[in-house]
Amino acid sequence: MILEHAVLQVDPNRSAEFEEVFDTARAIVAAVPGFIRLQLSQCMEVRGQYLLLVEWENLEAHTVGFRESVGYERWRRLLHHFYDPFPVVEHYESVAEVGSVE
């Protein structure tokens, strides 16, 4: 399993609009083969900052399967104009885990 991580900075005055559009966009990524789970969290200390975590079966599911899909173009049109600056997207592999997963 691969964990995609991106910190998204959105104009705080557009947070509600971003969340509404994201609600539509999440179905796009969820339809990609190799997608496992997505979580979008809003930062409590920094207005307009979000943490996007997406679990993929493997790196290629994201970098090829999603980013080279027609769905990615729609995702880009829906969401990319909200980000300033554009986020750095990084991928992680688990090396340790504690606790229960529900």
PDB file of N, CA and C in Angstrom:
ATOM      1  N   MET A   1       0.831  -1.171   0.000  1.00  0.00           N
ATOM      2  CA  MET A   1       0.000   0.000   0.000  1.00  0.00           C
ATOM      3  C   MET A   1       0.885   1.247   0.000  1.00  0.00           C
ATOM      4  N   ILE A   2       0.482   2.238  -0.779  1.00  0.00           N
ATOM      5  CA  ILE A   2       1.191   3.512  -0.878  1.00  0.00           C
ATOM      6  C   ILE A   2       0.274   4.607  -0.357  1.00  0.00           C
ATOM      7  N   LEU A   3       0.828   5.537   0.410  1.00  0.00           N
ATOM      8  CA  LEU A   3       0.067   6.665   0.923  1.00  0.00           C
ATOM      9  C   LEU A   3       0.516   7.930   0.204  1.00  0.00           C
ATOM     10  N   GLU A   4      -0.414   8.548  -0.504  1.00  0.00           N
ATOM     11  CA  GLU A   4      -0.171   9.843  -1.156  1.00  0.00           C
ATOM     12  C   GLU A   4      -0.481  10.935  -0.134  1.00  0.00           C
ATOM     13  N   HIS A   5       0.377  11.944  -0.073  1.00  0.00           N
ATOM     14  CA  HIS A   5       0.259  13.026   0.904  1.00  0.00           C
ATOM     15  C   HIS A   5       0.369  14.358   0.179  1.00  0.00           C
ATOM     16  N   ALA A   6      -0.577  15.249   0.409  1.00  0.00           N
ATOM     17  CA  ALA A   6      -0.496  16.593  -0.165  1.00  0.00           C
ATOM     18  C   ALA A   6      -1.124  17.589   0.807  1.00  0.00           C
ATOM     19  N   VAL A   7      -0.401  18.672   1.081  1.00  0.00           N
ATOM     20  CA  VAL A   7      -0.949  19.772   1.871  1.00  0.00           C
ATOM     21  C   VAL A   7      -1.501  20.781   0.863  1.00  0.00           C
ATOM     22  N   LEU A   8      -2.796  21.061   0.977  1.00  0.00           N
ATOM     23  CA  LEU A   8      -3.485  21.941   0.042  1.00  0.00           C
ATOM     24  C   LEU A   8      -3.779  23.267   0.716  1.00  0.00           C
ATOM     25  N   GLN A   9      -3.280  24.353   0.139  1.00  0.00           N
ATOM     26  CA  GLN A   9      -3.573  25.682   0.674  1.00  0.00           C
ATOM     27  C   GLN A   9      -4.620  26.333  -0.215  1.00  0.00           C
ATOM     28  N   VAL A  10      -5.758  26.663   0.387  1.00  0.00           N
ATOM     29  CA  VAL A  10      -6.896  27.241  -0.319  1.00  0.00           C
ATOM     30  C   VAL A  10      -7.202  28.590   0.308  1.00  0.00           C
ATOM     31  N   ASP A  11      -7.599  29.566  -0.491  1.00  0.00           N
ATOM     32  CA  ASP A  11      -8.028  30.858   0.037  1.00  0.00           C
ATOM     33  C   ASP A  11      -9.122  30.586   1.079  1.00  0.00           C
ATOM     34  N   PRO A  12      -8.924  31.009   2.337  1.00  0.00           N
ATOM     35  CA  PRO A  12      -9.916  30.733   3.372  1.00  0.00           C
ATOM     36  C   PRO A  12     -11.326  31.226   3.022  1.00  0.00           C
ATOM     37  N   ASN A  13     -11.418  32.258   2.217  1.00  0.00           N
ATOM     38  CA  ASN A  13     -12.724  32.772   1.803  1.00  0.00           C
ATOM     39  C   ASN A  13     -13.412  31.857   0.796  1.00  0.00           C
ATOM     40  N   ARG A  14     -12.662  30.879   0.270  1.00  0.00           N
ATOM     41  CA  ARG A  14     -13.225  29.939  -0.714  1.00  0.00           C
ATOM     42  C   ARG A  14     -13.284  28.509  -0.181  1.00  0.00           C
ATOM     43  N   SER A  15     -13.062  28.335   1.116  1.00  0.00           N
ATOM     44  CA  SER A  15     -13.038  26.998   1.709  1.00  0.00           C
ATOM     45  C   SER A  15     -14.351  26.246   1.500  1.00  0.00           C
ATOM     46  N   ALA A  16     -15.459  26.897   1.731  1.00  0.00           N
ATOM     47  CA  ALA A  16     -16.761  26.233   1.570  1.00  0.00           C
ATOM     48  C   ALA A  16     -16.970  25.800   0.123  1.00  0.00           C
ATOM     49  N   GLU A  17     -16.603  26.668  -0.812  1.00  0.00           N
ATOM     50  CA  GLU A  17     -16.723  26.345  -2.237  1.00  0.00           C
ATOM     51  C   GLU A  17     -15.804  25.170  -2.590  1.00  0.00           C
ATOM     52  N   PHE A  18     -14.564  25.204  -2.083  1.00  0.00           N
ATOM     53  CA  PHE A  18     -13.625  24.117  -2.325  1.00  0.00           C
ATOM     54  C   PHE A  18     -14.177  22.790  -1.816  1.00  0.00           C
ATOM     55  N   GLU A  19     -14.688  22.771  -0.603  1.00  0.00           N
ATOM     56  CA  GLU A  19     -15.217  21.539  -0.022  1.00  0.00           C
ATOM     57  C   GLU A  19     -16.403  21.007  -0.828  1.00  0.00           C
ATOM     58  N   GLU A  20     -17.230  21.894  -1.311  1.00  0.00           N
ATOM     59  CA  GLU A  20     -18.373  21.473  -2.130  1.00  0.00           C
ATOM     60  C   GLU A  20     -17.910  20.842  -3.442  1.00  0.00           C
ATOM     61  N   VAL A  21     -16.947  21.477  -4.100  1.00  0.00           N
ATOM     62  CA  VAL A  21     -16.417  20.947  -5.354  1.00  0.00           C
ATOM     63  C   VAL A  21     -15.663  19.646  -5.095  1.00  0.00           C
ATOM     64  N   PHE A  22     -14.923  19.594  -3.996  1.00  0.00           N
ATOM     65  CA  PHE A  22     -14.185  18.375  -3.668  1.00  0.00           C
ATOM     66  C   PHE A  22     -15.127  17.198  -3.475  1.00  0.00           C
ATOM     67  N   ASP A  23     -16.295  17.465  -2.921  1.00  0.00           N
ATOM     68  CA  ASP A  23     -17.283  16.404  -2.719  1.00  0.00           C
ATOM     69  C   ASP A  23     -17.658  15.749  -4.049  1.00  0.00           C
ATOM     70  N   THR A  24     -17.705  16.543  -5.110  1.00  0.00           N
ATOM     71  CA  THR A  24     -17.958  16.016  -6.455  1.00  0.00           C
ATOM     72  C   THR A  24     -16.716  15.299  -6.992  1.00  0.00           C
ATOM     73  N   ALA A  25     -15.549  15.902  -6.809  1.00  0.00           N
ATOM     74  CA  ALA A  25     -14.303  15.388  -7.380  1.00  0.00           C
ATOM     75  C   ALA A  25     -13.856  14.065  -6.766  1.00  0.00           C
ATOM     76  N   ARG A  26     -14.217  13.813  -5.529  1.00  0.00           N
ATOM     77  CA  ARG A  26     -13.725  12.589  -4.878  1.00  0.00           C
ATOM     78  C   ARG A  26     -14.211  11.317  -5.567  1.00  0.00           C
ATOM     79  N   ALA A  27     -15.376  11.389  -6.216  1.00  0.00           N
ATOM     80  CA  ALA A  27     -15.882  10.217  -6.944  1.00  0.00           C
ATOM     81  C   ALA A  27     -14.989   9.882  -8.135  1.00  0.00           C
ATOM     82  N   ILE A  28     -14.319  10.883  -8.690  1.00  0.00           N
ATOM     83  CA  ILE A  28     -13.430  10.660  -9.831  1.00  0.00           C
ATOM     84  C   ILE A  28     -12.259   9.779  -9.422  1.00  0.00           C
ATOM     85  N   VAL A  29     -11.601  10.136  -8.338  1.00  0.00           N
ATOM     86  CA  VAL A  29     -10.438   9.369  -7.890  1.00  0.00           C
ATOM     87  C   VAL A  29     -10.864   8.005  -7.351  1.00  0.00           C
ATOM     88  N   ALA A  30     -12.024   7.931  -6.737  1.00  0.00           N
ATOM     89  CA  ALA A  30     -12.501   6.667  -6.179  1.00  0.00           C
ATOM     90  C   ALA A  30     -12.778   5.622  -7.257  1.00  0.00           C
ATOM     91  N   ALA A  31     -12.989   6.063  -8.486  1.00  0.00           N
ATOM     92  CA  ALA A  31     -13.295   5.149  -9.586  1.00  0.00           C
ATOM     93  C   ALA A  31     -12.042   4.550 -10.236  1.00  0.00           C
ATOM     94  N   VAL A  32     -10.871   5.009  -9.849  1.00  0.00           N
ATOM     95  CA  VAL A  32      -9.616   4.556 -10.471  1.00  0.00           C
ATOM     96  C   VAL A  32      -9.211   3.189  -9.914  1.00  0.00           C
ATOM     97  N   PRO A  33      -8.888   2.231 -10.783  1.00  0.00           N
ATOM     98  CA  PRO A  33      -8.395   0.942 -10.299  1.00  0.00           C
ATOM     99  C   PRO A  33      -7.147   1.151  -9.434  1.00  0.00           C
ATOM    100  N   GLY A  34      -7.099   0.479  -8.299  1.00  0.00           N
ATOM    101  CA  GLY A  34      -5.973   0.616  -7.384  1.00  0.00           C
ATOM    102  C   GLY A  34      -6.217   1.609  -6.269  1.00  0.00           C
ATOM    103  N   PHE A  35      -7.309   2.375  -6.340  1.00  0.00           N
ATOM    104  CA  PHE A  35      -7.683   3.297  -5.262  1.00  0.00           C
ATOM    105  C   PHE A  35      -8.174   2.486  -4.075  1.00  0.00           C
ATOM    106  N   ILE A  36      -7.754   2.879  -2.865  1.00  0.00           N
ATOM    107  CA  ILE A  36      -8.217   2.206  -1.652  1.00  0.00           C
ATOM    108  C   ILE A  36      -9.091   3.135  -0.811  1.00  0.00           C
ATOM    109  N   ARG A  37      -8.546   4.283  -0.457  1.00  0.00           N
ATOM    110  CA  ARG A  37      -9.253   5.173   0.471  1.00  0.00           C
ATOM    111  C   ARG A  37      -8.713   6.588   0.344  1.00  0.00           C
ATOM    112  N   LEU A  38      -9.557   7.555   0.668  1.00  0.00           N
ATOM    113  CA  LEU A  38      -9.184   8.967   0.620  1.00  0.00           C
ATOM    114  C   LEU A  38      -9.659   9.634   1.897  1.00  0.00           C
ATOM    115  N   GLN A  39      -8.840  10.553   2.406  1.00  0.00           N
ATOM    116  CA  GLN A  39      -9.233  11.361   3.557  1.00  0.00           C
ATOM    117  C   GLN A  39      -8.796  12.800   3.306  1.00  0.00           C
ATOM    118  N   LEU A  40      -9.716  13.732   3.454  1.00  0.00           N
ATOM    119  CA  LEU A  40      -9.410  15.157   3.379  1.00  0.00           C
ATOM    120  C   LEU A  40      -9.697  15.741   4.749  1.00  0.00           C
ATOM    121  N   SER A  41      -8.694  16.373   5.349  1.00  0.00           N
ATOM    122  CA  SER A  41      -8.837  16.963   6.681  1.00  0.00           C
ATOM    123  C   SER A  41      -8.514  18.444   6.618  1.00  0.00           C
ATOM    124  N   GLN A  42      -9.240  19.220   7.400  1.00  0.00           N
ATOM    125  CA  GLN A  42      -9.007  20.664   7.459  1.00  0.00           C
ATOM    126  C   GLN A  42      -8.134  20.964   8.673  1.00  0.00           C
ATOM    127  N   CYS A  43      -7.121  21.783   8.481  1.00  0.00           N
ATOM    128  CA  CYS A  43      -6.210  22.154   9.554  1.00  0.00           C
ATOM    129  C   CYS A  43      -6.946  23.023  10.581  1.00  0.00           C
ATOM    130  N   MET A  44      -6.707  22.750  11.842  1.00  0.00           N
ATOM    131  CA  MET A  44      -7.354  23.514  12.909  1.00  0.00           C
ATOM    132  C   MET A  44      -6.599  24.803  13.225  1.00  0.00           C
ATOM    133  N   GLU A  45      -5.313  24.844  12.897  1.00  0.00           N
ATOM    134  CA  GLU A  45      -4.509  26.021  13.220  1.00  0.00           C
ATOM    135  C   GLU A  45      -4.355  27.003  12.066  1.00  0.00           C
ATOM    136  N   VAL A  46      -4.412  26.525  10.840  1.00  0.00           N
ATOM    137  CA  VAL A  46      -4.170  27.382   9.674  1.00  0.00           C
ATOM    138  C   VAL A  46      -5.424  27.393   8.801  1.00  0.00           C
ATOM    139  N   ARG A  47      -6.083  28.529   8.741  1.00  0.00           N
ATOM    140  CA  ARG A  47      -7.300  28.648   7.939  1.00  0.00           C
ATOM    141  C   ARG A  47      -7.004  28.378   6.470  1.00  0.00           C
ATOM    142  N   GLY A  48      -7.846  27.589   5.846  1.00  0.00           N
ATOM    143  CA  GLY A  48      -7.704  27.302   4.426  1.00  0.00           C
ATOM    144  C   GLY A  48      -6.708  26.213   4.083  1.00  0.00           C
ATOM    145  N   GLN A  49      -6.105  25.596   5.089  1.00  0.00           N
ATOM    146  CA  GLN A  49      -5.138  24.539   4.822  1.00  0.00           C
ATOM    147  C   GLN A  49      -5.798  23.175   5.045  1.00  0.00           C
ATOM    148  N   TYR A  50      -5.556  22.275   4.086  1.00  0.00           N
ATOM    149  CA  TYR A  50      -6.121  20.931   4.122  1.00  0.00           C
ATOM    150  C   TYR A  50      -5.014  19.909   3.943  1.00  0.00           C
ATOM    151  N   LEU A  51      -5.242  18.736   4.483  1.00  0.00           N
ATOM    152  CA  LEU A  51      -4.338  17.607   4.284  1.00  0.00           C
ATOM    153  C   LEU A  51      -5.104  16.544   3.504  1.00  0.00           C
ATOM    154  N   LEU A  52      -4.583  16.186   2.346  1.00  0.00           N
ATOM    155  CA  LEU A  52      -5.166  15.144   1.525  1.00  0.00           C
ATOM    156  C   LEU A  52      -4.304  13.892   1.641  1.00  0.00           C
ATOM    157  N   LEU A  53      -4.922  12.798   2.067  1.00  0.00           N
ATOM    158  CA  LEU A  53      -4.255  11.502   2.139  1.00  0.00           C
ATOM    159  C   LEU A  53      -5.050  10.532   1.286  1.00  0.00           C
ATOM    160  N   VAL A  54      -4.360   9.871   0.363  1.00  0.00           N
ATOM    161  CA  VAL A  54      -5.009   8.885  -0.497  1.00  0.00           C
ATOM    162  C   VAL A  54      -4.186   7.604  -0.434  1.00  0.00           C
ATOM    163  N   GLU A  55      -4.863   6.502  -0.179  1.00  0.00           N
ATOM    164  CA  GLU A  55      -4.201   5.201  -0.171  1.00  0.00           C
ATOM    165  C   GLU A  55      -4.418   4.535  -1.527  1.00  0.00           C
ATOM    166  N   TRP A  56      -3.317   4.006  -2.062  1.00  0.00           N
ATOM    167  CA  TRP A  56      -3.315   3.319  -3.357  1.00  0.00           C
ATOM    168  C   TRP A  56      -2.726   1.934  -3.176  1.00  0.00           C
ATOM    169  N   GLU A  57      -3.137   1.005  -4.014  1.00  0.00           N
ATOM    170  CA  GLU A  57      -2.564  -0.342  -3.970  1.00  0.00           C
ATOM    171  C   GLU A  57      -1.079  -0.319  -4.299  1.00  0.00           C
ATOM    172  N   ASN A  58      -0.682   0.550  -5.233  1.00  0.00           N
ATOM    173  CA  ASN A  58       0.724   0.692  -5.607  1.00  0.00           C
ATOM    174  C   ASN A  58       0.935   2.087  -6.197  1.00  0.00           C
ATOM    175  N   LEU A  59       2.171   2.474  -6.364  1.00  0.00           N
ATOM    176  CA  LEU A  59       2.510   3.804  -6.852  1.00  0.00           C
ATOM    177  C   LEU A  59       1.936   4.070  -8.238  1.00  0.00           C
ATOM    178  N   GLU A  60       2.001   3.081  -9.111  1.00  0.00           N
ATOM    179  CA  GLU A  60       1.538   3.254 -10.487  1.00  0.00           C
ATOM    180  C   GLU A  60       0.031   3.512 -10.574  1.00  0.00           C
ATOM    181  N   ALA A  61      -0.735   3.028  -9.615  1.00  0.00           N
ATOM    182  CA  ALA A  61      -2.178   3.299  -9.617  1.00  0.00           C
ATOM    183  C   ALA A  61      -2.425   4.803  -9.581  1.00  0.00           C
ATOM    184  N   HIS A  62      -1.572   5.538  -8.869  1.00  0.00           N
ATOM    185  CA  HIS A  62      -1.716   6.990  -8.812  1.00  0.00           C
ATOM    186  C   HIS A  62      -1.003   7.679  -9.965  1.00  0.00           C
ATOM    187  N   THR A  63       0.285   7.370 -10.130  1.00  0.00           N
ATOM    188  CA  THR A  63       1.098   8.122 -11.091  1.00  0.00           C
ATOM    189  C   THR A  63       0.749   7.840 -12.541  1.00  0.00           C
ATOM    190  N   VAL A  64       0.248   6.647 -12.823  1.00  0.00           N
ATOM    191  CA  VAL A  64      -0.134   6.285 -14.191  1.00  0.00           C
ATOM    192  C   VAL A  64      -1.652   6.170 -14.301  1.00  0.00           C
ATOM    193  N   GLY A  65      -2.230   5.278 -13.483  1.00  0.00           N
ATOM    194  CA  GLY A  65      -3.659   5.005 -13.573  1.00  0.00           C
ATOM    195  C   GLY A  65      -4.540   6.226 -13.396  1.00  0.00           C
ATOM    196  N   PHE A  66      -4.205   7.070 -12.433  1.00  0.00           N
ATOM    197  CA  PHE A  66      -4.999   8.280 -12.198  1.00  0.00           C
ATOM    198  C   PHE A  66      -4.507   9.453 -13.031  1.00  0.00           C
ATOM    199  N   ARG A  67      -3.231   9.768 -12.928  1.00  0.00           N
ATOM    200  CA  ARG A  67      -2.725  10.980 -13.579  1.00  0.00           C
ATOM    201  C   ARG A  67      -2.761  10.944 -15.103  1.00  0.00           C
ATOM    202  N   GLU A  68      -2.836   9.765 -15.688  1.00  0.00           N
ATOM    203  CA  GLU A  68      -2.919   9.670 -17.149  1.00  0.00           C
ATOM    204  C   GLU A  68      -4.341   9.368 -17.618  1.00  0.00           C
ATOM    205  N   SER A  69      -5.304   9.512 -16.722  1.00  0.00           N
ATOM    206  CA  SER A  69      -6.696   9.192 -17.063  1.00  0.00           C
ATOM    207  C   SER A  69      -7.470  10.436 -17.497  1.00  0.00           C
ATOM    208  N   VAL A  70      -8.573  10.195 -18.176  1.00  0.00           N
ATOM    209  CA  VAL A  70      -9.501  11.277 -18.528  1.00  0.00           C
ATOM    210  C   VAL A  70     -10.067  11.892 -17.255  1.00  0.00           C
ATOM    211  N   GLY A  71     -10.290  11.062 -16.247  1.00  0.00           N
ATOM    212  CA  GLY A  71     -10.799  11.551 -14.971  1.00  0.00           C
ATOM    213  C   GLY A  71      -9.880  12.572 -14.331  1.00  0.00           C
ATOM    214  N   TYR A  72      -8.557  12.391 -14.494  1.00  0.00           N
ATOM    215  CA  TYR A  72      -7.613  13.352 -13.911  1.00  0.00           C
ATOM    216  C   TYR A  72      -7.800  14.737 -14.525  1.00  0.00           C
ATOM    217  N   GLU A  73      -8.068  14.795 -15.806  1.00  0.00           N
ATOM    218  CA  GLU A  73      -8.291  16.092 -16.448  1.00  0.00           C
ATOM    219  C   GLU A  73      -9.499  16.797 -15.831  1.00  0.00           C
ATOM    220  N   ARG A  74     -10.536  16.036 -15.542  1.00  0.00           N
ATOM    221  CA  ARG A  74     -11.728  16.622 -14.893  1.00  0.00           C
ATOM    222  C   ARG A  74     -11.384  17.055 -13.476  1.00  0.00           C
ATOM    223  N   TRP A  75     -10.658  16.231 -12.732  1.00  0.00           N
ATOM    224  CA  TRP A  75     -10.202  16.550 -11.370  1.00  0.00           C
ATOM    225  C   TRP A  75      -9.413  17.856 -11.385  1.00  0.00           C
ATOM    226  N   ARG A  76      -8.489  17.956 -12.341  1.00  0.00           N
ATOM    227  CA  ARG A  76      -7.644  19.150 -12.468  1.00  0.00           C
ATOM    228  C   ARG A  76      -8.488  20.395 -12.706  1.00  0.00           C
ATOM    229  N   ARG A  77      -9.451  20.297 -13.636  1.00  0.00           N
ATOM    230  CA  ARG A  77     -10.312  21.450 -13.933  1.00  0.00           C
ATOM    231  C   ARG A  77     -11.171  21.857 -12.730  1.00  0.00           C
ATOM    232  N   LEU A  78     -11.613  20.882 -11.970  1.00  0.00           N
ATOM    233  CA  LEU A  78     -12.455  21.172 -10.810  1.00  0.00           C
ATOM    234  C   LEU A  78     -11.683  21.787  -9.647  1.00  0.00           C
ATOM    235  N   LEU A  79     -10.446  21.329  -9.410  1.00  0.00           N
ATOM    236  CA  LEU A  79      -9.764  21.651  -8.158  1.00  0.00           C
ATOM    237  C   LEU A  79      -8.507  22.499  -8.244  1.00  0.00           C
ATOM    238  N   HIS A  80      -7.722  22.373  -9.287  1.00  0.00           N
ATOM    239  CA  HIS A  80      -6.391  22.983  -9.271  1.00  0.00           C
ATOM    240  C   HIS A  80      -6.400  24.500  -9.141  1.00  0.00           C
ATOM    241  N   HIS A  81      -7.439  25.162  -9.571  1.00  0.00           N
ATOM    242  CA  HIS A  81      -7.473  26.628  -9.459  1.00  0.00           C
ATOM    243  C   HIS A  81      -7.664  27.109  -8.014  1.00  0.00           C
ATOM    244  N   PHE A  82      -7.983  26.208  -7.096  1.00  0.00           N
ATOM    245  CA  PHE A  82      -8.149  26.589  -5.695  1.00  0.00           C
ATOM    246  C   PHE A  82      -6.813  26.711  -4.966  1.00  0.00           C
ATOM    247  N   TYR A  83      -5.736  26.079  -5.470  1.00  0.00           N
ATOM    248  CA  TYR A  83      -4.489  25.954  -4.724  1.00  0.00           C
ATOM    249  C   TYR A  83      -3.534  27.118  -4.974  1.00  0.00           C
ATOM    250  N   ASP A  84      -3.021  27.682  -3.877  1.00  0.00           N
ATOM    251  CA  ASP A  84      -2.003  28.716  -3.972  1.00  0.00           C
ATOM    252  C   ASP A  84      -1.165  28.688  -2.701  1.00  0.00           C
ATOM    253  N   PRO A  85       0.045  28.143  -2.790  1.00  0.00           N
ATOM    254  CA  PRO A  85       0.748  27.638  -3.963  1.00  0.00           C
ATOM    255  C   PRO A  85       0.256  26.236  -4.336  1.00  0.00           C
ATOM    256  N   PHE A  86       0.689  25.794  -5.507  1.00  0.00           N
ATOM    257  CA  PHE A  86       0.325  24.456  -5.939  1.00  0.00           C
ATOM    258  C   PHE A  86       1.004  23.455  -5.011  1.00  0.00           C
ATOM    259  N   PRO A  87       0.289  22.431  -4.568  1.00  0.00           N
ATOM    260  CA  PRO A  87       0.849  21.513  -3.570  1.00  0.00           C
ATOM    261  C   PRO A  87       1.920  20.575  -4.118  1.00  0.00           C
ATOM    262  N   VAL A  88       2.801  20.195  -3.225  1.00  0.00           N
ATOM    263  CA  VAL A  88       3.769  19.138  -3.500  1.00  0.00           C
ATOM    264  C   VAL A  88       3.087  17.834  -3.099  1.00  0.00           C
ATOM    265  N   VAL A  89       3.081  16.884  -4.002  1.00  0.00           N
ATOM    266  CA  VAL A  89       2.480  15.573  -3.737  1.00  0.00           C
ATOM    267  C   VAL A  89       3.613  14.574  -3.542  1.00  0.00           C
ATOM    268  N   GLU A  90       3.562  13.856  -2.413  1.00  0.00           N
ATOM    269  CA  GLU A  90       4.594  12.878  -2.109  1.00  0.00           C
ATOM    270  C   GLU A  90       3.940  11.542  -1.776  1.00  0.00           C
ATOM    271  N   HIS A  91       4.724  10.481  -1.927  1.00  0.00           N
ATOM    272  CA  HIS A  91       4.223   9.126  -1.701  1.00  0.00           C
ATOM    273  C   HIS A  91       5.048   8.456  -0.606  1.00  0.00           C
ATOM    274  N   TYR A  92       4.366   7.701   0.245  1.00  0.00           N
ATOM    275  CA  TYR A  92       5.014   7.053   1.377  1.00  0.00           C
ATOM    276  C   TYR A  92       4.656   5.575   1.431  1.00  0.00           C
ATOM    277  N   GLU A  93       5.617   4.779   1.900  1.00  0.00           N
ATOM    278  CA  GLU A  93       5.396   3.368   2.204  1.00  0.00           C
ATOM    279  C   GLU A  93       5.472   3.200   3.705  1.00  0.00           C
ATOM    280  N   SER A  94       4.611   2.393   4.259  1.00  0.00           N
ATOM    281  CA  SER A  94       4.576   2.166   5.708  1.00  0.00           C
ATOM    282  C   SER A  94       5.803   1.363   6.153  1.00  0.00           C
ATOM    283  N   VAL A  95       6.401   1.800   7.240  1.00  0.00           N
ATOM    284  CA  VAL A  95       7.513   1.056   7.833  1.00  0.00           C
ATOM    285  C   VAL A  95       7.169   0.587   9.249  1.00  0.00           C
ATOM    286  N   ALA A  96       6.115   1.154   9.839  1.00  0.00           N
ATOM    287  CA  ALA A  96       5.653   0.736  11.149  1.00  0.00           C
ATOM    288  C   ALA A  96       4.215   1.205  11.320  1.00  0.00           C
ATOM    289  N   GLU A  97       3.462   0.448  12.110  1.00  0.00           N
ATOM    290  CA  GLU A  97       2.061   0.814  12.345  1.00  0.00           C
ATOM    291  C   GLU A  97       1.646   0.306  13.719  1.00  0.00           C
ATOM    292  N   VAL A  98       0.928   1.125  14.467  1.00  0.00           N
ATOM    293  CA  VAL A  98       0.420   0.769  15.777  1.00  0.00           C
ATOM    294  C   VAL A  98      -1.037   1.182  15.847  1.00  0.00           C
ATOM    295  N   GLY A  99      -1.864   0.393  16.478  1.00  0.00           N
ATOM    296  CA  GLY A  99      -3.256   0.753  16.667  1.00  0.00           C
ATOM    297  C   GLY A  99      -4.160  -0.067  15.771  1.00  0.00           C
ATOM    298  N   SER A 100      -5.441   0.155  15.954  1.00  0.00           N
ATOM    299  CA  SER A 100      -6.422  -0.593  15.182  1.00  0.00           C
ATOM    300  C   SER A 100      -6.936   0.242  14.033  1.00  0.00           C
ATOM    301  N   VAL A 101      -7.301  -0.432  12.957  1.00  0.00           N
ATOM    302  CA  VAL A 101      -7.868   0.213  11.786  1.00  0.00           C
ATOM    303  C   VAL A 101      -9.322  -0.220  11.710  1.00  0.00           C
ATOM    304  N   GLU A 102     -10.219   0.754  11.630  1.00  0.00           N
ATOM    305  CA  GLU A 102     -11.651   0.428  11.570  1.00  0.00           C
ATOM    306  C   GLU A 102     -12.153   0.488  10.157  1.00  0.00           C
TER     307      GLU A 102
END
